[in-house]
Amino acid sequence: MTTLHVTNFYHPASGGVRTFYQAMLAAADRDGRPMRLVVPGEADRVEAVGRWGRIYHVRAPRSPVVDPRYRLLLPHTFLTGGGALSRILRDEQPDLVEVCDKYALCHLAGMLRRGWVAGVRRPTLVGLSCERAADNVGPVLARGSGALVRWYLGRVYAGQFDVHFANSEYTAAELRAAIHPRHPRTVHVVPMGVALDGFGPEHRSADVRAEIARRTGLAEPYDLVLYVGRLAREKNLTLLLDTLRAFGSLAARPTALVIAGSGPLAAELARALASGAAGPACLWGQVDDRRALAALYASADAFVHPNPREPFGIAPLEAMASGVPLVAPRAGGVLSYASDGNAWLAPPVPYAMARALDGALCRGLVRDRRIARARQQAESFDWGRVCREVFALYDAVHHARLGN
């Protein structure tokens, strides 16, 4: 069957959703499954992905809030028969449509459900949740917005779809709690994954460490603490800086903090690091080359993930696959794979995180065993396996809707 996926969370420097769909397109091409992806772009164009995949880039304006690097597909693309999304749907006639957007694009599912998109047969409708709405919009709204978010999810969003997928139990829990009894919907957990063939300790690079030493003014031996991800307020990067500040009194050797990524907080972070409050540190910038990213991960001595509300967290999983100790809050979607047996977990407060970091940097048998278990855990999230399971679930929910 043909699956068509629509999302606003896709641009050249975006994170988990883009990585997920790239992995799915690659798997679809290997297995001979027609898959289409519709994303916002600077201009209208169609990108072929092998023989079986296709990405429709639809011209869209930049986001006016949060992160102007993102572009947004808006409802006018499907509200009229002449809209770009309407035309794509008529041409493709997909068997299943998945929407990853709780705000602007979810209403497409409602229109398809009611047969209001002319010339398009009714597909199976899947809502993909890759974040908790309360974590994203709650801080923007007034206090007490939780009830409004639950009302929206239960009364407006959830019922437009036949079924829901969520990238972790943490993400799924919000949706399950909000679904209205009059419109019951099943929520399946479909985790993200990791490219095991691209990450590993064998990629450790003396050149990378020498460059970091040059930028931070350190010399070997030193400990390299790494963060990789979007530089955005919801990533709780203040805790990262406060953790390194608290760690200063515990450090057994000089420590360098490297922050890799891009986003709206880049300038603010650059000023904070320049003040020296977090110790020797540098902004590494966006790393798009996978080999360079693998070398950066493997060259680290610990990876600190500061966000207790992470929906899933591909970067921490990539660190685990790279043989790098993971330090993270004992909360959120990272608990899909991180535990006390394979990571160093702590309450999301600076001194507790600093103590966990101290443990992660303590060489010895305990550290080696946790690193080995982390790699084993990462192997169960290999993208090949994850994608096969997701496609099998697409097949199952589609055939269940059709009654066969």
mmCIF file of C-alpha atoms in Angstrom:
data_model
loop_
_atom_site.group_PDB
_atom_site.id
_atom_site.type_symbol
_atom_site.label_atom_id
_atom_site.label_comp_id
_atom_site.label_asym_id
_atom_site.label_seq_id
_atom_site.Cartn_x
_atom_site.Cartn_y
_atom_site.Cartn_z
ATOM 1 C CA MET A 1 0.000 0.000 0.000
ATOM 2 C CA THR A 2 0.987 3.609 -0.466
ATOM 3 C CA THR A 3 1.571 5.673 2.668
ATOM 4 C CA LEU A 4 1.669 9.473 2.637
ATOM 5 C CA HIS A 5 3.139 11.429 5.550
ATOM 6 C CA VAL A 6 2.711 15.147 6.246
ATOM 7 C CA THR A 7 4.720 17.158 8.764
ATOM 8 C CA ASN A 8 5.862 20.679 9.563
ATOM 9 C CA PHE A 9 8.797 19.397 11.646
ATOM 10 C CA TYR A 10 11.223 19.033 8.772
ATOM 11 C CA HIS A 11 13.977 21.338 7.610
ATOM 12 C CA PRO A 12 17.722 20.955 6.874
ATOM 13 C CA ALA A 13 18.787 21.326 10.512
ATOM 14 C CA SER A 14 15.793 19.728 12.246
ATOM 15 C CA GLY A 15 16.130 16.762 14.525
ATOM 16 C CA GLY A 16 14.224 13.617 15.365
ATOM 17 C CA VAL A 17 11.232 13.808 13.015
ATOM 18 C CA ARG A 18 13.433 14.442 9.990
ATOM 19 C CA THR A 19 15.775 11.603 11.003
ATOM 20 C CA PHE A 20 12.785 9.285 11.474
ATOM 21 C CA TYR A 21 11.327 9.979 8.058
ATOM 22 C CA GLN A 22 14.690 9.689 6.325
ATOM 23 C CA ALA A 23 15.153 6.266 7.902
ATOM 24 C CA MET A 24 11.619 5.264 6.907
ATOM 25 C CA LEU A 25 12.154 6.381 3.301
ATOM 26 C CA ALA A 26 15.345 4.353 3.099
ATOM 27 C CA ALA A 27 13.588 1.289 4.526
ATOM 28 C CA ALA A 28 10.622 1.740 2.186
ATOM 29 C CA ASP A 29 12.949 1.813 -0.803
ATOM 30 C CA ARG A 30 14.739 -1.353 0.336
ATOM 31 C CA ASP A 31 11.419 -3.161 0.789
ATOM 32 C CA GLY A 32 9.688 -1.831 -2.335
ATOM 33 C CA ARG A 33 6.994 0.097 -0.431
ATOM 34 C CA PRO A 34 5.587 3.277 -2.019
ATOM 35 C CA MET A 35 6.072 6.097 0.496
ATOM 36 C CA ARG A 36 5.426 9.809 0.071
ATOM 37 C CA LEU A 37 6.451 12.637 2.393
ATOM 38 C CA VAL A 38 5.064 16.193 2.234
ATOM 39 C CA VAL A 39 7.112 18.908 3.949
ATOM 40 C CA PRO A 40 7.341 22.725 3.890
ATOM 41 C CA GLY A 41 10.025 24.237 1.689
ATOM 42 C CA GLU A 42 11.374 27.373 0.108
ATOM 43 C CA ALA A 43 9.914 26.426 -3.269
ATOM 44 C CA ASP A 44 7.699 23.747 -4.800
ATOM 45 C CA ARG A 45 9.734 20.750 -5.918
ATOM 46 C CA VAL A 46 9.636 16.956 -5.912
ATOM 47 C CA GLU A 47 12.584 14.920 -4.671
ATOM 48 C CA ALA A 48 12.916 11.246 -5.609
ATOM 49 C CA VAL A 49 14.230 8.903 -2.913
ATOM 50 C CA GLY A 50 15.283 5.753 -4.708
ATOM 51 C CA ARG A 51 12.629 3.954 -6.765
ATOM 52 C CA TRP A 52 9.855 3.917 -4.178
ATOM 53 C CA GLY A 53 10.106 7.138 -2.209
ATOM 54 C CA ARG A 54 9.151 10.708 -2.982
ATOM 55 C CA ILE A 55 9.370 13.953 -1.015
ATOM 56 C CA TYR A 56 7.060 16.798 -1.964
ATOM 57 C CA HIS A 57 8.529 20.133 -0.868
ATOM 58 C CA VAL A 58 5.659 22.646 -0.793
ATOM 59 C CA ARG A 59 6.395 26.359 -0.772
ATOM 60 C CA ALA A 60 5.610 27.687 2.697
ATOM 61 C CA PRO A 61 6.256 30.804 4.816
ATOM 62 C CA ARG A 62 8.702 30.880 7.695
ATOM 63 C CA SER A 63 7.399 30.376 11.202
ATOM 64 C CA PRO A 64 6.619 33.757 12.819
ATOM 65 C CA VAL A 65 7.287 32.395 16.340
ATOM 66 C CA VAL A 66 9.634 30.023 18.219
ATOM 67 C CA ASP A 67 12.151 29.188 15.455
ATOM 68 C CA PRO A 68 12.195 31.127 12.170
ATOM 69 C CA ARG A 69 14.371 28.432 10.555
ATOM 70 C CA TYR A 70 11.208 26.355 10.260
ATOM 71 C CA ARG A 71 8.647 26.828 7.517
ATOM 72 C CA LEU A 72 4.984 26.008 8.074
ATOM 73 C CA LEU A 73 2.432 24.339 5.853
ATOM 74 C CA LEU A 74 -0.859 26.049 6.688
ATOM 75 C CA PRO A 75 -4.482 24.922 6.231
ATOM 76 C CA HIS A 76 -4.937 26.755 2.926
ATOM 77 C CA THR A 77 -2.865 23.957 1.320
ATOM 78 C CA PHE A 78 -5.803 21.553 1.796
ATOM 79 C CA LEU A 79 -8.883 23.677 2.515
ATOM 80 C CA THR A 80 -9.515 24.253 -1.193
ATOM 81 C CA GLY A 81 -9.394 21.866 -4.093
ATOM 82 C CA GLY A 82 -6.628 23.918 -5.662
ATOM 83 C CA GLY A 83 -4.345 23.759 -2.623
ATOM 84 C CA ALA A 84 -1.001 22.006 -2.966
ATOM 85 C CA LEU A 85 -1.809 19.247 -0.495
ATOM 86 C CA SER A 86 -5.170 18.593 -2.108
ATOM 87 C CA ARG A 87 -3.488 18.186 -5.502
ATOM 88 C CA ILE A 88 -0.867 15.818 -4.094
ATOM 89 C CA LEU A 89 -3.520 13.687 -2.410
ATOM 90 C CA ARG A 90 -5.545 13.428 -5.611
ATOM 91 C CA ASP A 91 -2.473 12.410 -7.598
ATOM 92 C CA GLU A 92 -1.209 9.860 -5.086
ATOM 93 C CA GLN A 93 -4.484 8.416 -3.705
ATOM 94 C CA PRO A 94 -2.706 7.022 -0.626
ATOM 95 C CA ASP A 95 -4.073 4.108 1.365
ATOM 96 C CA LEU A 96 -2.824 5.605 4.638
ATOM 97 C CA VAL A 97 -2.149 9.219 5.598
ATOM 98 C CA GLU A 98 -0.067 10.074 8.637
ATOM 99 C CA VAL A 99 0.016 13.619 10.029
ATOM 100 C CA CYS A 100 2.764 14.721 12.407
ATOM 101 C CA ASP A 101 1.447 18.114 13.552
ATOM 102 C CA LYS A 102 -1.082 18.816 16.283
ATOM 103 C CA TYR A 103 -1.923 22.353 15.239
ATOM 104 C CA ALA A 104 -1.991 23.432 11.572
ATOM 105 C CA LEU A 105 -2.173 20.129 9.675
ATOM 106 C CA CYS A 106 -4.183 17.793 11.915
ATOM 107 C CA HIS A 107 -7.418 19.211 10.482
ATOM 108 C CA LEU A 108 -6.514 17.594 7.161
ATOM 109 C CA ALA A 109 -7.335 14.256 8.815
ATOM 110 C CA GLY A 110 -10.748 15.528 9.848
ATOM 111 C CA MET A 111 -11.507 16.637 6.298
ATOM 112 C CA LEU A 112 -10.360 13.329 4.826
ATOM 113 C CA ARG A 113 -12.410 11.443 7.404
ATOM 114 C CA ARG A 114 -15.538 13.271 6.273
ATOM 115 C CA GLY A 115 -14.779 13.037 2.565
ATOM 116 C CA TRP A 116 -14.360 16.792 2.241
ATOM 117 C CA VAL A 117 -11.249 16.677 0.045
ATOM 118 C CA ALA A 118 -12.722 16.313 -3.434
ATOM 119 C CA GLY A 119 -11.423 13.462 -5.545
ATOM 120 C CA VAL A 120 -9.578 11.706 -2.700
ATOM 121 C CA ARG A 121 -10.788 8.351 -1.400
ATOM 122 C CA ARG A 122 -10.951 7.928 2.357
ATOM 123 C CA PRO A 123 -7.567 6.666 3.675
ATOM 124 C CA THR A 124 -6.631 5.213 7.038
ATOM 125 C CA LEU A 125 -5.657 8.160 9.240
ATOM 126 C CA VAL A 126 -2.744 8.075 11.688
ATOM 127 C CA GLY A 127 -1.740 10.871 14.044
ATOM 128 C CA LEU A 128 1.962 10.779 14.906
ATOM 129 C CA SER A 129 2.870 12.475 18.200
ATOM 130 C CA CYS A 130 6.561 13.309 18.636
ATOM 131 C CA GLU A 131 6.114 15.736 21.520
ATOM 132 C CA ARG A 132 3.782 16.518 24.400
ATOM 133 C CA ALA A 133 1.597 19.514 23.637
ATOM 134 C CA ALA A 134 1.785 20.777 27.218
ATOM 135 C CA ASP A 135 5.590 20.844 27.065
ATOM 136 C CA ASN A 136 5.574 22.824 23.823
ATOM 137 C CA VAL A 137 2.739 25.308 24.167
ATOM 138 C CA GLY A 138 2.219 25.301 27.930
ATOM 139 C CA PRO A 139 5.126 27.673 28.658
ATOM 140 C CA VAL A 140 3.800 30.097 26.021
ATOM 141 C CA LEU A 141 0.280 30.206 27.446
ATOM 142 C CA ALA A 142 -0.904 31.514 30.771
ATOM 143 C CA ARG A 143 -0.697 29.527 33.978
ATOM 144 C CA GLY A 144 -3.363 26.873 34.261
ATOM 145 C CA SER A 145 -3.166 26.069 30.536
ATOM 146 C CA GLY A 146 -3.093 22.333 31.245
ATOM 147 C CA ALA A 147 -6.887 22.088 31.158
ATOM 148 C CA LEU A 148 -6.996 23.932 27.834
ATOM 149 C CA VAL A 149 -4.376 21.590 26.345
ATOM 150 C CA ARG A 150 -6.294 18.503 27.523
ATOM 151 C CA TRP A 151 -9.530 19.904 26.093
ATOM 152 C CA TYR A 152 -7.894 20.582 22.743
ATOM 153 C CA LEU A 153 -6.258 17.159 22.520
ATOM 154 C CA GLY A 154 -9.387 15.296 23.572
ATOM 155 C CA ARG A 155 -12.119 17.304 21.859
ATOM 156 C CA VAL A 156 -10.385 18.705 18.762
ATOM 157 C CA TYR A 157 -7.267 16.733 17.901
ATOM 158 C CA ALA A 158 -7.555 13.055 18.800
ATOM 159 C CA GLY A 159 -10.909 12.209 17.223
ATOM 160 C CA GLN A 160 -9.872 13.327 13.759
ATOM 161 C CA PHE A 161 -7.701 10.204 13.386
ATOM 162 C CA ASP A 162 -8.408 6.472 13.354
ATOM 163 C CA VAL A 163 -5.398 5.668 15.498
ATOM 164 C CA HIS A 164 -2.424 7.394 17.111
ATOM 165 C CA PHE A 165 1.278 6.621 17.234
ATOM 166 C CA ALA A 166 3.552 8.180 19.860
ATOM 167 C CA ASN A 167 7.340 8.062 20.017
ATOM 168 C CA SER A 168 7.492 7.084 23.711
ATOM 169 C CA GLU A 169 5.325 6.139 26.674
ATOM 170 C CA TYR A 170 6.031 9.626 27.988
ATOM 171 C CA THR A 171 4.472 11.190 24.875
ATOM 172 C CA ALA A 172 1.647 8.640 24.702
ATOM 173 C CA ALA A 173 0.575 9.212 28.305
ATOM 174 C CA GLU A 174 -0.535 12.783 27.647
ATOM 175 C CA LEU A 175 -2.678 11.739 24.700
ATOM 176 C CA ARG A 176 -4.226 8.734 26.449
ATOM 177 C CA ALA A 177 -5.185 10.906 29.414
ATOM 178 C CA ALA A 178 -6.853 13.492 27.170
ATOM 179 C CA ILE A 179 -8.812 11.268 24.769
ATOM 180 C CA HIS A 180 -12.544 11.822 25.260
ATOM 181 C CA PRO A 181 -14.634 8.708 26.089
ATOM 182 C CA ARG A 182 -17.034 9.501 23.233
ATOM 183 C CA HIS A 183 -14.204 9.198 20.729
ATOM 184 C CA PRO A 184 -11.917 6.403 21.959
ATOM 185 C CA ARG A 185 -8.706 5.957 19.995
ATOM 186 C CA THR A 186 -5.863 3.482 20.406
ATOM 187 C CA VAL A 187 -2.404 4.956 21.011
ATOM 188 C CA HIS A 188 0.528 2.783 19.939
ATOM 189 C CA VAL A 189 4.101 3.526 21.002
ATOM 190 C CA VAL A 190 6.525 3.518 18.057
ATOM 191 C CA PRO A 191 10.016 4.512 19.246
ATOM 192 C CA MET A 192 12.637 6.307 17.218
ATOM 193 C CA GLY A 193 15.928 4.584 16.411
ATOM 194 C CA VAL A 194 19.644 4.822 15.811
ATOM 195 C CA ALA A 195 21.937 4.060 12.865
ATOM 196 C CA LEU A 196 24.137 1.437 14.504
ATOM 197 C CA ASP A 197 26.409 1.098 11.484
ATOM 198 C CA GLY A 198 27.244 4.803 11.719
ATOM 199 C CA PHE A 199 28.171 5.148 15.399
ATOM 200 C CA GLY A 200 30.668 3.415 17.644
ATOM 201 C CA PRO A 201 33.771 3.884 19.791
ATOM 202 C CA GLU A 202 35.983 3.042 16.829
ATOM 203 C CA HIS A 203 35.318 6.551 15.475
ATOM 204 C CA ARG A 204 37.197 8.252 18.343
ATOM 205 C CA SER A 205 39.444 10.886 16.806
ATOM 206 C CA ALA A 206 42.676 12.393 18.091
ATOM 207 C CA ASP A 207 42.199 15.204 15.574
ATOM 208 C CA VAL A 208 38.794 16.109 17.036
ATOM 209 C CA ARG A 209 40.180 16.171 20.554
ATOM 210 C CA ALA A 210 43.155 18.260 19.446
ATOM 211 C CA GLU A 211 40.818 20.790 17.823
ATOM 212 C CA ILE A 212 38.694 20.995 20.979
ATOM 213 C CA ALA A 213 41.837 21.445 23.072
ATOM 214 C CA ARG A 214 42.882 24.273 20.752
ATOM 215 C CA ARG A 215 39.498 26.009 21.015
ATOM 216 C CA THR A 216 39.240 25.696 24.785
ATOM 217 C CA GLY A 217 42.907 26.201 25.706
ATOM 218 C CA LEU A 218 43.237 22.770 27.326
ATOM 219 C CA ALA A 219 45.752 19.994 26.792
ATOM 220 C CA GLU A 220 45.532 16.227 27.204
ATOM 221 C CA PRO A 221 44.615 14.642 29.494
ATOM 222 C CA TYR A 222 41.238 16.358 29.778
ATOM 223 C CA ASP A 223 37.611 15.196 29.908
ATOM 224 C CA LEU A 224 35.298 16.147 27.059
ATOM 225 C CA VAL A 225 31.628 16.621 27.996
ATOM 226 C CA LEU A 226 29.329 16.800 24.978
ATOM 227 C CA TYR A 227 25.814 17.984 24.188
ATOM 228 C CA VAL A 228 24.296 17.519 20.715
ATOM 229 C CA GLY A 229 20.896 18.909 19.818
ATOM 230 C CA ARG A 230 18.798 21.926 18.946
ATOM 231 C CA LEU A 231 19.720 25.103 20.745
ATOM 232 C CA ALA A 232 16.197 25.932 21.820
ATOM 233 C CA ARG A 233 14.630 26.972 25.104
ATOM 234 C CA GLU A 234 12.589 23.771 25.463
ATOM 235 C CA LYS A 235 15.845 21.769 25.578
ATOM 236 C CA ASN A 236 16.534 23.179 29.083
ATOM 237 C CA LEU A 237 20.116 24.144 28.267
ATOM 238 C CA THR A 238 20.345 26.326 31.360
ATOM 239 C CA LEU A 239 20.587 23.083 33.353
ATOM 240 C CA LEU A 240 23.512 21.987 31.160
ATOM 241 C CA LEU A 241 25.487 25.131 31.985
ATOM 242 C CA ASP A 242 24.533 24.995 35.663
ATOM 243 C CA THR A 243 25.583 21.332 35.812
ATOM 244 C CA LEU A 244 29.045 22.136 34.471
ATOM 245 C CA ARG A 245 29.309 25.049 36.889
ATOM 246 C CA ALA A 246 28.447 22.750 39.818
ATOM 247 C CA PHE A 247 30.798 20.065 38.514
ATOM 248 C CA GLY A 248 33.812 22.361 38.786
ATOM 249 C CA SER A 249 34.420 21.461 42.432
ATOM 250 C CA LEU A 250 34.148 17.716 41.692
ATOM 251 C CA ALA A 251 36.286 17.455 38.556
ATOM 252 C CA ALA A 252 39.334 15.214 38.815
ATOM 253 C CA ARG A 253 40.911 16.686 35.682
ATOM 254 C CA PRO A 254 40.354 19.686 33.367
ATOM 255 C CA THR A 255 36.972 19.469 31.652
ATOM 256 C CA ALA A 256 35.796 20.929 28.334
ATOM 257 C CA LEU A 257 32.145 21.411 27.410
ATOM 258 C CA VAL A 258 31.277 21.206 23.710
ATOM 259 C CA ILE A 259 27.780 22.132 22.514
ATOM 260 C CA ALA A 260 26.993 20.995 18.966
ATOM 261 C CA GLY A 261 23.896 22.132 17.116
ATOM 262 C CA SER A 262 22.052 25.234 15.981
ATOM 263 C CA GLY A 263 18.939 27.118 16.928
ATOM 264 C CA PRO A 264 17.467 30.349 18.244
ATOM 265 C CA LEU A 265 19.521 30.276 21.476
ATOM 266 C CA ALA A 266 22.907 30.128 19.710
ATOM 267 C CA ALA A 267 23.829 33.774 20.326
ATOM 268 C CA GLU A 268 22.655 33.680 23.950
ATOM 269 C CA LEU A 269 24.648 30.496 24.591
ATOM 270 C CA ALA A 270 27.744 31.962 22.954
ATOM 271 C CA ARG A 271 27.604 34.886 25.395
ATOM 272 C CA ALA A 272 27.098 32.572 28.364
ATOM 273 C CA LEU A 273 30.056 30.374 27.380
ATOM 274 C CA ALA A 274 32.247 33.410 26.746
ATOM 275 C CA SER A 275 31.677 34.491 30.354
ATOM 276 C CA GLY A 276 33.495 31.358 31.510
ATOM 277 C CA ALA A 277 30.773 30.417 33.976
ATOM 278 C CA ALA A 278 30.656 26.827 32.686
ATOM 279 C CA GLY A 279 34.439 26.515 32.457
ATOM 280 C CA PRO A 280 36.372 25.871 29.230
ATOM 281 C CA ALA A 281 33.733 25.485 26.519
ATOM 282 C CA CYS A 282 32.892 26.104 22.877
ATOM 283 C CA LEU A 283 29.983 26.086 20.465
ATOM 284 C CA TRP A 284 30.815 23.503 17.800
ATOM 285 C CA GLY A 285 28.053 24.480 15.383
ATOM 286 C CA GLN A 286 25.702 22.329 13.355
ATOM 287 C CA VAL A 287 27.155 18.949 12.319
ATOM 288 C CA ASP A 288 25.394 17.624 9.216
ATOM 289 C CA ASP A 289 28.041 15.140 8.064
ATOM 290 C CA ARG A 290 27.320 11.790 9.721
ATOM 291 C CA ARG A 291 30.966 10.704 9.831
ATOM 292 C CA ALA A 292 31.962 13.954 11.510
ATOM 293 C CA LEU A 293 29.126 13.530 14.004
ATOM 294 C CA ALA A 294 30.183 9.953 14.770
ATOM 295 C CA ALA A 295 33.743 11.150 15.411
ATOM 296 C CA LEU A 296 32.503 13.904 17.725
ATOM 297 C CA TYR A 297 30.373 11.495 19.769
ATOM 298 C CA ALA A 298 33.105 8.864 20.059
ATOM 299 C CA SER A 299 35.695 11.451 21.078
ATOM 300 C CA ALA A 300 33.646 12.507 24.120
ATOM 301 C CA ASP A 301 34.123 11.170 27.630
ATOM 302 C CA ALA A 302 30.516 11.816 28.670
ATOM 303 C CA PHE A 303 27.292 13.048 27.071
ATOM 304 C CA VAL A 304 25.003 15.276 29.153
ATOM 305 C CA HIS A 305 21.354 15.555 28.150
ATOM 306 C CA PRO A 306 19.647 18.215 30.307
ATOM 307 C CA ASN A 307 15.998 18.035 29.224
ATOM 308 C CA PRO A 308 13.623 16.245 31.662
ATOM 309 C CA ARG A 309 10.769 16.648 29.158
ATOM 310 C CA GLU A 310 12.471 15.124 26.127
ATOM 311 C CA PRO A 311 9.826 13.288 24.045
ATOM 312 C CA PHE A 312 12.299 10.539 23.050
ATOM 313 C CA GLY A 313 15.816 11.799 22.401
ATOM 314 C CA ILE A 314 17.765 10.411 19.442
ATOM 315 C CA ALA A 315 21.029 12.164 20.378
ATOM 316 C CA PRO A 316 21.350 10.448 23.795
ATOM 317 C CA LEU A 317 20.688 7.110 22.094
ATOM 318 C CA GLU A 318 23.370 7.877 19.501
ATOM 319 C CA ALA A 319 25.767 8.648 22.353
ATOM 320 C CA MET A 320 25.012 5.268 23.922
ATOM 321 C CA ALA A 321 25.642 3.565 20.571
ATOM 322 C CA SER A 322 28.953 5.432 20.388
ATOM 323 C CA GLY A 323 30.216 4.007 23.669
ATOM 324 C CA VAL A 324 29.860 7.324 25.527
ATOM 325 C CA PRO A 325 28.446 7.420 29.085
ATOM 326 C CA LEU A 326 25.038 9.117 29.162
ATOM 327 C CA VAL A 327 24.108 11.533 31.960
ATOM 328 C CA ALA A 328 20.428 12.510 31.894
ATOM 329 C CA PRO A 329 17.460 13.439 34.095
ATOM 330 C CA ARG A 330 15.459 10.542 35.477
ATOM 331 C CA ALA A 331 12.409 11.696 33.533
ATOM 332 C CA GLY A 332 10.846 11.947 30.082
ATOM 333 C CA GLY A 333 11.218 9.901 26.948
ATOM 334 C CA VAL A 334 14.894 9.039 27.511
ATOM 335 C CA LEU A 335 13.617 6.426 29.971
ATOM 336 C CA SER A 336 12.510 4.474 26.888
ATOM 337 C CA TYR A 337 16.091 3.216 26.746
ATOM 338 C CA ALA A 338 18.120 4.776 29.597
ATOM 339 C CA SER A 339 18.225 3.168 33.048
ATOM 340 C CA ASP A 340 20.474 2.934 36.077
ATOM 341 C CA GLY A 341 22.031 -0.120 34.475
ATOM 342 C CA ASN A 342 23.231 1.621 31.304
ATOM 343 C CA ALA A 343 23.346 5.351 32.116
ATOM 344 C CA TRP A 344 23.819 7.833 34.936
ATOM 345 C CA LEU A 345 20.408 9.255 35.840
ATOM 346 C CA ALA A 346 19.641 11.989 38.355
ATOM 347 C CA PRO A 347 16.979 14.523 39.363
ATOM 348 C CA PRO A 348 17.050 17.526 36.993
ATOM 349 C CA VAL A 349 18.895 19.860 39.362
ATOM 350 C CA PRO A 350 22.497 21.051 38.914
ATOM 351 C CA TYR A 351 24.290 19.399 41.834
ATOM 352 C CA ALA A 352 22.557 16.025 41.349
ATOM 353 C CA MET A 353 23.413 16.098 37.636
ATOM 354 C CA ALA A 354 27.001 17.096 38.494
ATOM 355 C CA ARG A 355 27.321 14.121 40.842
ATOM 356 C CA ALA A 356 26.023 11.848 38.090
ATOM 357 C CA LEU A 357 28.557 13.341 35.676
ATOM 358 C CA ASP A 358 31.305 12.688 38.219
ATOM 359 C CA GLY A 359 30.258 9.039 38.324
ATOM 360 C CA ALA A 360 30.141 8.787 34.538
ATOM 361 C CA LEU A 361 33.717 10.071 34.273
ATOM 362 C CA CYS A 362 35.080 7.702 36.939
ATOM 363 C CA ARG A 363 37.026 5.087 34.992
ATOM 364 C CA GLY A 364 36.654 1.497 36.104
ATOM 365 C CA LEU A 365 34.639 -1.700 35.855
ATOM 366 C CA VAL A 366 31.281 -0.099 36.713
ATOM 367 C CA ARG A 367 31.668 2.445 33.933
ATOM 368 C CA ASP A 368 32.792 -0.184 31.420
ATOM 369 C CA ARG A 369 29.839 -2.445 32.213
ATOM 370 C CA ARG A 370 27.296 0.351 31.854
ATOM 371 C CA ILE A 371 28.820 1.413 28.544
ATOM 372 C CA ALA A 372 28.606 -2.176 27.260
ATOM 373 C CA ARG A 373 24.967 -2.488 28.357
ATOM 374 C CA ALA A 374 24.201 0.872 26.735
ATOM 375 C CA ARG A 375 25.513 -0.346 23.396
ATOM 376 C CA GLN A 376 23.425 -3.531 23.730
ATOM 377 C CA GLN A 377 20.347 -1.447 24.468
ATOM 378 C CA ALA A 378 21.024 0.777 21.457
ATOM 379 C CA GLU A 379 21.193 -2.324 19.252
ATOM 380 C CA SER A 380 17.524 -3.034 20.026
ATOM 381 C CA PHE A 381 16.677 0.383 18.535
ATOM 382 C CA ASP A 382 18.454 -0.143 15.221
ATOM 383 C CA TRP A 383 16.627 1.814 12.523
ATOM 384 C CA GLY A 384 16.230 -1.280 10.331
ATOM 385 C CA ARG A 385 14.315 -3.094 13.050
ATOM 386 C CA VAL A 386 12.332 -0.011 14.100
ATOM 387 C CA CYS A 387 11.215 0.764 10.539
ATOM 388 C CA ARG A 388 10.092 -2.813 9.882
ATOM 389 C CA GLU A 389 7.960 -2.719 13.015
ATOM 390 C CA VAL A 390 6.422 0.631 12.103
ATOM 391 C CA PHE A 391 5.541 -0.503 8.573
ATOM 392 C CA ALA A 392 4.031 -3.700 10.003
ATOM 393 C CA LEU A 393 1.891 -1.557 12.299
ATOM 394 C CA TYR A 394 0.768 0.601 9.361
ATOM 395 C CA ASP A 395 -0.339 -2.587 7.585
ATOM 396 C CA ALA A 396 -2.149 -3.862 10.676
ATOM 397 C CA VAL A 397 -4.121 -0.705 11.436
ATOM 398 C CA HIS A 398 -5.051 -0.250 7.764
ATOM 399 C CA HIS A 399 -6.330 -3.795 7.398
ATOM 400 C CA ALA A 400 -8.138 -3.540 10.741
ATOM 401 C CA ARG A 401 -9.997 -0.461 9.509
ATOM 402 C CA LEU A 402 -10.986 -2.244 6.323
ATOM 403 C CA GLY A 403 -12.089 -5.287 8.324
ATOM 404 C CA ASN A 404 -9.743 -7.808 6.752
#
